CSV table of C-alpha atoms and ligand atoms in Angstrom, one decimal:
chain,number,residue,atom,x,y,z
Q,1,MET,CA,-3.7,65.8,116.6
Q,2,ASN,CA,-2.3,62.3,116.4
Q,3,VAL,CA,-1.7,61.4,112.8
Q,4,TYR,CA,-0.5,57.8,113.2
Q,5,PRO,CA,-2.8,54.8,112.6
Q,6,LEU,CA,-3.6,52.9,115.8
Q,7,LYS,CA,-1.1,50.0,115.1
Q,8,PHE,CA,1.8,52.5,115.0
Q,9,GLN,CA,0.8,54.3,118.2
Q,10,ARG,CA,2.0,51.4,120.2
Q,11,ASN,CA,5.2,51.1,118.3
Q,12,ALA,CA,8.4,53.1,119.0
Q,13,THR,CA,9.1,53.5,115.2
Q,14,PRO,CA,6.7,55.6,113.2
Q,15,PRO,CA,6.0,54.5,109.6
Q,16,PRO,CA,8.2,55.8,106.8
Q,17,VAL,CA,7.3,59.3,105.6
Q,18,ALA,CA,5.8,59.7,102.1
Q,19,ASP,CA,4.2,62.6,100.2
Q,20,GLY,CA,0.7,62.8,98.8
Q,21,PHE,CA,1.8,61.2,95.6
Q,22,GLY,CA,3.2,58.1,97.1
Q,23,ARG,CA,6.8,59.2,96.9
Q,24,LYS,CA,8.7,58.0,99.9
Q,25,ILE,CA,11.0,60.6,101.4
Q,26,GLY,CA,14.5,59.2,101.8
Q,27,TYR,CA,16.7,62.2,101.3
Q,28,LEU,CA,17.2,65.4,103.5
Q,29,ARG,CA,19.3,68.3,102.1
Q,30,ILE,CA,20.5,70.4,104.9
Q,31,SER,CA,21.8,73.9,104.4
Q,32,VAL,CA,24.1,74.6,107.3
Q,33,VAL,CA,24.8,78.3,106.7
Q,34,ASP,CA,23.4,81.0,104.4
Q,35,ARG,CA,26.8,82.7,103.8
Q,36,CYS,CA,29.2,82.0,101.0
Q,37,ASN,CA,32.7,83.0,100.1
Q,38,LEU,CA,31.7,83.3,96.4
Q,39,ARG,CA,29.3,85.8,94.9
Q,40,CYS,CA,27.6,84.2,91.9
Q,41,ASP,CA,24.9,86.5,90.6
Q,42,TYR,CA,22.5,83.7,89.9
Q,43,CYS,CA,22.7,82.3,93.4
Q,44,ARG,CA,22.3,85.5,95.5
Q,45,PRO,CA,21.0,89.0,95.2
Q,46,SER,CA,23.6,91.8,95.3
Q,47,ALA,CA,25.4,92.4,98.5
Q,48,ASP,CA,23.2,95.4,99.3
Q,49,ASP,CA,20.1,93.3,99.0
Q,50,TYR,CA,21.2,90.2,100.7
Q,51,HIS,CA,21.4,89.8,104.5
Q,52,ALA,CA,22.4,86.5,106.0
Q,53,ALA,CA,20.1,85.5,108.9
Q,54,PRO,CA,21.3,86.6,112.4
Q,55,ARG,CA,23.5,84.0,114.1
Q,56,GLN,CA,20.9,83.0,116.7
Q,57,HIS,CA,18.6,82.0,113.9
Q,58,LEU,CA,21.0,79.4,112.6
Q,59,LEU,CA,20.2,75.9,113.7
Q,60,SER,CA,22.8,74.7,116.2
Q,61,PHE,CA,24.7,71.4,115.7
Q,62,GLU,CA,22.5,69.8,118.4
Q,63,GLU,CA,19.4,70.9,116.5
Q,64,ILE,CA,20.7,69.7,113.2
Q,65,GLU,CA,21.7,66.4,114.7
Q,66,ARG,CA,18.3,66.0,116.3
Q,67,ALA,CA,16.5,66.7,113.0
Q,68,VAL,CA,18.7,64.1,111.3
Q,69,ARG,CA,18.0,61.5,114.0
Q,70,ILE,CA,14.2,62.1,113.7
Q,71,ALA,CA,14.3,62.1,109.9
Q,72,ALA,CA,16.3,58.8,110.0
Q,73,SER,CA,13.6,57.3,112.2
Q,74,LEU,CA,11.2,58.1,109.5
Q,75,GLY,CA,13.2,56.4,106.8
Q,76,VAL,CA,15.6,59.1,105.6
Q,77,GLU,CA,18.9,57.4,104.7
Q,78,LYS,CA,20.6,60.1,102.7
Q,79,ILE,CA,21.9,63.5,103.8
Q,80,ARG,CA,23.5,66.2,101.7
Q,81,LEU,CA,25.1,69.2,103.5
Q,82,THR,CA,24.9,72.4,101.5
Q,83,GLY,CA,24.7,76.1,102.0
Q,84,GLY,CA,25.6,79.0,101.3
Q,85,GLU,CA,29.0,77.4,101.4
Q,86,PRO,CA,29.0,74.6,104.0
Q,87,LEU,CA,32.8,74.8,104.5
Q,88,VAL,CA,32.4,78.4,105.9
Q,89,ARG,CA,30.3,77.1,108.8
Q,90,LYS,CA,32.6,77.0,111.8
Q,91,GLY,CA,33.1,73.4,113.1
Q,92,ILE,CA,31.8,71.7,109.9
Q,93,VAL,CA,34.0,68.7,110.5
Q,94,GLU,CA,32.5,68.1,113.9
Q,95,LEU,CA,29.0,68.4,112.4
Q,96,VAL,CA,29.8,65.8,109.7
Q,97,ALA,CA,31.1,63.5,112.4
Q,98,ARG,CA,27.8,63.9,114.4
Q,99,ILE,CA,25.6,63.2,111.4
Q,100,ALA,CA,27.7,60.3,110.2
Q,101,ALA,CA,27.2,58.7,113.6
Q,102,VAL,CA,23.4,58.8,113.4
Q,103,PRO,CA,22.0,55.2,113.0
Q,104,GLY,CA,20.3,54.7,109.6
Q,105,ILE,CA,22.3,57.4,107.7
Q,106,ARG,CA,23.9,55.4,104.9
Q,107,ASP,CA,24.9,58.2,102.4
Q,108,LEU,CA,26.5,61.4,103.6
Q,109,ALA,CA,27.5,63.9,100.9
Q,110,MET,CA,28.2,67.6,100.5
Q,111,SER,CA,27.7,70.2,97.8
Q,112,THR,CA,30.6,72.7,97.8
Q,113,ASN,CA,32.3,75.3,95.6
Q,114,ALA,CA,35.6,73.5,96.6
Q,115,THR,CA,37.5,76.6,97.3
Q,116,LEU,CA,38.3,75.5,100.9
Q,117,LEU,CA,38.4,71.7,100.2
Q,118,ASP,CA,42.2,71.7,100.0
Q,119,GLU,CA,42.1,72.5,103.7
Q,120,TYR,CA,39.2,70.2,104.8
Q,121,ALA,CA,39.0,67.2,102.5
Q,122,GLN,CA,41.0,64.8,104.5
Q,123,ALA,CA,39.4,65.7,107.8
Q,124,LEU,CA,35.9,65.5,106.3
Q,125,ARG,CA,36.6,62.1,104.9
Q,126,GLU,CA,37.9,60.9,108.3
Q,127,ALA,CA,34.8,62.4,110.0
Q,128,GLY,CA,32.5,60.2,107.8
Q,129,LEU,CA,31.7,62.3,104.7
Q,130,GLN,CA,31.5,60.0,101.7
Q,131,ARG,CA,31.5,62.2,98.6
Q,132,VAL,CA,31.2,65.7,97.3
Q,133,ASN,CA,29.4,67.5,94.5
Q,134,ILE,CA,31.5,70.4,93.3
Q,135,SER,CA,30.1,73.5,91.5
Q,136,LEU,CA,32.1,74.8,88.6
Q,137,ASP,CA,30.7,76.7,85.7
Q,138,THR,CA,33.8,77.7,83.7
Q,139,LEU,CA,37.5,76.7,83.3
Q,140,ASP,CA,38.4,80.2,82.2
Q,141,ALA,CA,40.2,81.8,85.2
Q,142,GLN,CA,39.2,85.4,84.3
Q,143,LYS,CA,35.6,84.5,83.7
Q,144,PHE,CA,35.5,82.5,86.9
Q,145,SER,CA,36.7,85.5,88.8
Q,146,ARG,CA,34.2,87.8,87.2
Q,147,LEU,CA,31.3,85.3,87.8
Q,148,THR,CA,32.2,84.3,91.3
Q,149,GLY,CA,34.7,86.8,92.8
Q,150,GLY,CA,36.9,83.7,93.5
Q,151,ASP,CA,40.1,82.2,92.3
Q,152,LEU,CA,39.8,79.1,89.9
Q,153,ARG,CA,43.1,77.7,91.2
Q,154,ASP,CA,41.5,77.2,94.7
Q,155,VAL,CA,38.8,75.1,93.1
Q,156,LEU,CA,41.2,73.0,91.1
Q,157,ARG,CA,43.3,72.4,94.2
Q,158,GLY,CA,40.0,71.5,96.0
Q,159,ILE,CA,39.1,68.9,93.4
Q,160,HIS,CA,42.5,67.3,93.7
Q,161,ALA,CA,42.3,67.3,97.4
Q,162,ALA,CA,38.9,65.5,97.2
Q,163,GLN,CA,40.3,62.9,94.9
Q,164,ASP,CA,43.3,62.3,97.2
Q,165,ALA,CA,41.0,62.0,100.2
Q,166,GLY,CA,38.7,59.5,98.4
Q,167,LEU,CA,35.6,61.7,98.6
Q,168,THR,CA,34.4,59.9,95.5
Q,169,PRO,CA,32.6,59.6,93.1
Q,170,ILE,CA,33.0,63.3,92.6
Q,171,ARG,CA,30.3,65.1,90.6
Q,172,LEU,CA,30.9,68.4,88.9
Q,173,ASN,CA,27.8,70.6,88.6
Q,174,ALA,CA,27.8,73.4,86.0
Q,175,VAL,CA,25.0,75.8,85.6
Q,176,LEU,CA,24.3,76.7,81.9
Q,177,LEU,CA,24.3,80.5,81.4
Q,178,ARG,CA,23.5,81.9,78.0
Q,179,GLY,CA,26.2,84.4,76.9
Q,180,ILE,CA,28.5,83.4,79.7
Q,181,ASN,CA,29.5,79.7,79.5
Q,182,ASP,CA,27.2,78.2,76.8
Q,183,ALA,CA,30.1,77.8,74.5
Q,184,GLU,CA,32.3,76.0,77.1
Q,185,ALA,CA,30.3,72.8,77.6
Q,186,ALA,CA,32.6,70.7,75.5
Q,187,GLN,CA,35.6,71.9,77.4
Q,188,LEU,CA,34.0,71.0,80.7
Q,189,ILE,CA,33.2,67.6,79.3
Q,190,ASP,CA,36.8,67.0,78.3
Q,191,PHE,CA,37.9,68.2,81.8
Q,192,SER,CA,35.5,65.8,83.4
Q,193,ILE,CA,36.9,62.9,81.4
Q,194,ARG,CA,40.5,63.8,82.2
Q,195,GLU,CA,39.8,64.2,85.9
Q,196,GLN,CA,37.4,61.3,86.1
Q,197,LEU,CA,34.5,63.4,87.4
Q,198,GLU,CA,30.9,62.9,86.6
Q,199,LEU,CA,29.7,66.2,85.0
Q,200,ARG,CA,26.1,67.4,85.2
Q,201,PHE,CA,24.8,70.5,83.4
Q,202,ILE,CA,22.0,72.3,85.3
Q,203,GLU,CA,19.5,74.7,83.7
Q,204,LEU,CA,19.3,78.1,85.3
Q,205,MET,CA,16.4,78.3,87.7
Q,206,PRO,CA,14.8,81.7,88.3
Q,207,MET,CA,14.7,82.4,92.0
Q,208,ARG,CA,14.5,85.7,93.9
Q,209,GLU,CA,16.0,88.6,91.9
Q,210,GLY,CA,19.7,88.2,91.2
Q,211,MET,CA,20.2,88.1,87.4
Q,212,ASP,CA,18.2,88.6,84.3
Q,213,TRP,CA,16.8,85.1,84.3
Q,214,GLN,CA,15.2,85.1,80.8
Q,215,LYS,CA,18.3,86.6,79.2
Q,216,HIS,CA,20.7,84.0,80.6
Q,217,TYR,CA,18.5,80.9,80.6
Q,218,PHE,CA,20.0,78.3,78.3
Q,219,PRO,CA,17.9,75.1,77.8
Q,220,VAL,CA,19.6,71.7,77.6
Q,221,ALA,CA,17.9,71.1,74.2
Q,222,GLU,CA,20.1,73.9,72.8
Q,223,LEU,CA,23.2,72.4,74.4
Q,224,LEU,CA,22.5,69.0,72.8
Q,225,ALA,CA,22.3,70.7,69.4
Q,226,GLN,CA,25.8,72.0,69.5
Q,227,PRO,CA,28.1,70.0,67.1
Q,228,GLU,CA,30.9,69.7,69.6
Q,229,ILE,CA,28.5,68.1,72.1
Q,230,ILE,CA,27.0,65.8,69.4
Q,231,ALA,CA,30.6,64.7,68.7
Q,232,ARG,CA,31.1,63.7,72.3
Q,233,VAL,CA,27.8,62.3,73.5
Q,234,ASP,CA,25.7,59.3,72.4
Q,235,MET,CA,22.3,60.8,72.1
Q,236,SER,CA,20.5,57.6,71.6
Q,237,ALA,CA,20.5,56.2,75.1
Q,238,TRP,CA,19.0,58.3,77.8
Q,239,GLN,CA,19.4,56.8,81.3
Q,240,ARG,CA,17.8,57.6,84.6
Q,241,GLN,CA,19.2,56.5,88.0
Q,242,GLY,CA,16.9,56.0,91.0
Q,243,SER,CA,15.4,59.2,92.3
Q,244,SER,CA,18.2,61.4,90.8
Q,245,ALA,CA,17.1,64.7,89.5
Q,246,ALA,CA,19.4,64.2,86.5
Q,247,ARG,CA,19.1,62.1,83.4
Q,248,TYR,CA,22.2,60.9,81.7
Q,249,LEU,CA,23.7,60.2,78.3
Q,250,PRO,CA,26.8,58.1,77.7
Q,251,LEU,CA,29.9,59.7,76.4
Q,252,ARG,CA,31.3,58.2,73.2
Q,253,ASP,CA,34.1,55.7,73.4
Q,254,GLY,CA,33.0,54.4,76.8
Q,255,GLN,CA,34.3,57.5,78.6
Q,256,GLY,CA,31.6,57.6,81.2
Q,257,ARG,CA,28.5,59.7,81.1
Q,258,VAL,CA,27.2,63.2,81.4
Q,259,GLY,CA,24.1,64.3,83.3
Q,260,PHE,CA,21.5,66.9,82.6
Q,261,ILE,CA,19.3,68.5,85.3
Q,262,GLU,CA,16.4,70.3,83.5
Q,263,PRO,CA,14.1,71.9,86.1
Q,264,MET,CA,12.8,74.2,83.4
Q,265,SER,CA,12.4,72.2,80.2
Q,266,ASN,CA,11.9,68.7,81.5
Q,267,ARG,CA,10.5,68.9,85.1
Q,268,PHE,CA,12.7,66.9,87.4
Q,269,CYS,CA,10.1,66.3,90.1
Q,270,VAL,CA,8.8,62.9,89.1
Q,271,GLY,CA,10.9,60.8,91.4
Q,272,CYS,CA,11.5,63.5,94.0
Q,273,ASP,CA,12.3,61.9,97.3
Q,274,ARG,CA,13.7,64.9,99.2
Q,275,LEU,CA,13.0,67.6,101.8
Q,276,ARG,CA,15.2,70.6,102.4
Q,277,LEU,CA,16.1,71.9,105.8
Q,278,MET,CA,17.4,75.4,105.6
Q,279,SER,CA,20.0,77.0,107.9
Q,280,ASP,CA,17.3,79.1,109.7
Q,281,GLY,CA,15.4,75.9,110.6
Q,282,LYS,CA,12.6,76.2,108.0
Q,283,LEU,CA,11.7,73.0,106.1
Q,284,ARG,CA,11.1,73.6,102.4
Q,285,PRO,CA,9.0,70.8,100.9
Q,286,CYS,CA,9.7,71.8,97.2
Q,287,LEU,CA,12.6,73.8,95.8
Q,288,PRO,CA,10.5,76.4,93.9
Q,289,ALA,CA,7.5,76.7,96.3
Q,290,ASP,CA,7.6,79.2,99.2
Q,291,ASN,CA,5.5,77.3,101.7
Q,292,GLU,CA,7.7,76.3,104.5
Q,293,VAL,CA,7.4,74.5,107.9
Q,294,ASP,CA,9.1,76.1,110.9
Q,295,LEU,CA,11.1,73.4,112.6
Q,296,ARG,CA,13.3,75.8,114.6
Q,297,SER,CA,10.5,77.4,116.5
Q,298,ALA,CA,9.1,73.9,117.3
Q,299,MET,CA,12.4,72.7,118.6
Q,300,ARG,CA,13.1,75.8,120.7
Q,301,SER,CA,9.6,75.7,122.2
Q,302,GLY,CA,10.1,72.2,123.7
Q,303,SER,CA,8.4,70.1,121.0
Q,304,SER,CA,8.9,66.3,121.5
Q,305,ASP,CA,10.5,64.1,118.9
Q,306,ARG,CA,7.1,62.9,118.0
Q,307,GLU,CA,5.9,66.4,117.3
Q,308,ILE,CA,9.0,67.2,115.2
Q,309,ALA,CA,8.4,64.0,113.3
Q,310,ASP,CA,4.8,65.2,112.6
Q,311,LEU,CA,6.2,68.4,111.2
Q,312,LEU,CA,8.4,66.4,108.8
Q,313,ARG,CA,5.4,64.5,107.8
Q,314,ASN,CA,3.4,67.7,107.2
Q,315,ALA,CA,6.2,69.0,105.1
Q,316,ALA,CA,6.2,65.8,103.0
Q,317,ALA,CA,2.4,65.9,102.7
Q,318,SER,CA,2.5,69.4,101.3
Q,319,LYS,CA,5.0,68.6,98.5
Q,320,GLN,CA,3.6,69.5,95.1
Q,321,GLU,CA,3.5,66.9,92.4
Q,322,ILE,CA,5.4,69.1,90.0
Q,323,GLY,CA,7.1,72.4,91.1
Q,324,GLU,CA,6.8,75.5,89.1
Q,325,TYR,CA,9.3,78.3,88.4
Q,326,ARG,CA,8.4,81.8,87.6
Q,327,PHE,CA,10.7,84.1,85.5
Q,328,GLU,CA,9.4,87.4,86.7
Q,329,ALA,CA,11.5,89.3,89.3
Q,330,ARG,CA,10.4,88.4,92.8
Q,331,GLY,CA,8.7,85.3,91.5
Q,332,HIS,CA,10.2,83.5,94.5
Q,333,GLN,CA,10.9,84.7,98.0
Q,334,ARG,CA,14.2,83.0,98.6
Q,335,SER,CA,17.5,83.0,96.7
Q,336,MET,CA,19.4,79.8,96.1
Q,337,ILE,CA,22.1,80.8,98.6
Q,338,ALA,CA,19.5,80.5,101.4
Q,339,ILE,CA,17.9,77.3,100.1
Q,340,GLY,CA,21.0,75.4,99.3
Q,341,GLY,CA,20.2,74.2,95.7
R,1,LIG,N1,28.2,76.5,97.9
R,1,LIG,C1,27.8,75.2,97.5
R,1,LIG,C2,28.1,75.0,96.0
R,1,LIG,O1,28.7,75.8,95.4
R,1,LIG,O2,27.8,73.9,95.5
R,1,LIG,C3,26.4,74.8,97.8
R,1,LIG,C4,25.3,75.7,97.7
R,1,LIG,S1,24.9,76.2,96.0
R,1,LIG,C5,23.5,77.1,96.3
R,1,LIG,C6,24.3,74.7,95.3
R,1,LIG,C7,24.1,74.6,93.8
R,1,LIG,O3,23.1,75.5,93.4
R,1,LIG,C8,25.4,75.1,93.0
R,1,LIG,O4,25.7,74.0,92.1
R,1,LIG,C9,24.9,76.3,92.3
R,1,LIG,O5,25.6,76.4,91.1
R,1,LIG,C10,23.4,76.0,92.1
R,1,LIG,N2,22.6,77.2,91.9
R,1,LIG,C11,22.6,78.3,92.6
R,1,LIG,N3,21.7,79.2,92.0
R,1,LIG,C12,21.1,78.6,91.0
R,1,LIG,C13,20.2,78.9,90.0
R,1,LIG,N4,19.5,80.1,90.1
R,1,LIG,N5,19.8,78.0,89.1
R,1,LIG,C14,20.4,76.8,89.0
R,1,LIG,N6,21.4,76.4,89.9
R,1,LIG,C15,21.7,77.3,90.9
């Protein structure tokens, strides 16, 4: 079926892609691998229960580049590489260079746990990566190790490497976890001021089984009631920025701002402008919804660029106005490690 109005059928460039609620899609998040070198309980099921997709199911660099080129022709300007951990994908620097060279891509960012950034930051910058979001939930080395299985020193080295390479502005994302790091928010704010990072707190989202979601869910409203947060944050001036999922409050004394991403308590879907392409080639229109569009099969069965563009349009058209998270186990089919956040 041809979905383009007649005036566009004669044109080489299709019209920009939008969803059924008039939201123009300008942002594609691409998970480049579904493996990670950390083991956060809220992101992935236990090792016994989690199996990365077979290698041949991963989109190749050529396929990812093609998807980006077609998305760019539909008006996508912003790409974020994520995972799993994107830096464990072999050849990641080459992939960044390929995407950076696609005409129309103006903003190329990566979400990473930063443990390998010390090694890669400079090469990524030279390849065309512009900035990074770094995930860090605690500054307590022992807790970090319990929570992730990793070494906090690697992350701190990674943050400094990103600063030295100019992968800025750097955002620090911390998931709020009741009973684990809910008393550490002020410490994280102070760290972000010292290191000139933009900190954002994220509410825990229940995905596939992994952790006791209800037990560890800690809403932003509770955080904002903590005296040490009230002492640091000016509560009177909420700000929003473009289609960002976060809303922000200024820090006192002009020390920057802190962001809050509230998928649970204050749905962040209103200005959503994104699609997610997962490492197995499925397009996910909405983070919590399990309906997916199979781009990989289409690409591997000889679909034309036009047909791939139609799949991107279909994915956009099937976006929900507001996504819905379910607390019960198996409420969702995918874990975040597979989706990419
Ligand atoms: N490995 C990279 C990283 O650490 O940023 C990219 C992938 S990771 C899935 C992306 C983000 O999703 C991280 O900030 C992580 O903390 C967040 N995340 C994972 N599971 C989550 C959950 N259940 N609720 C909220 N955020 C989650």
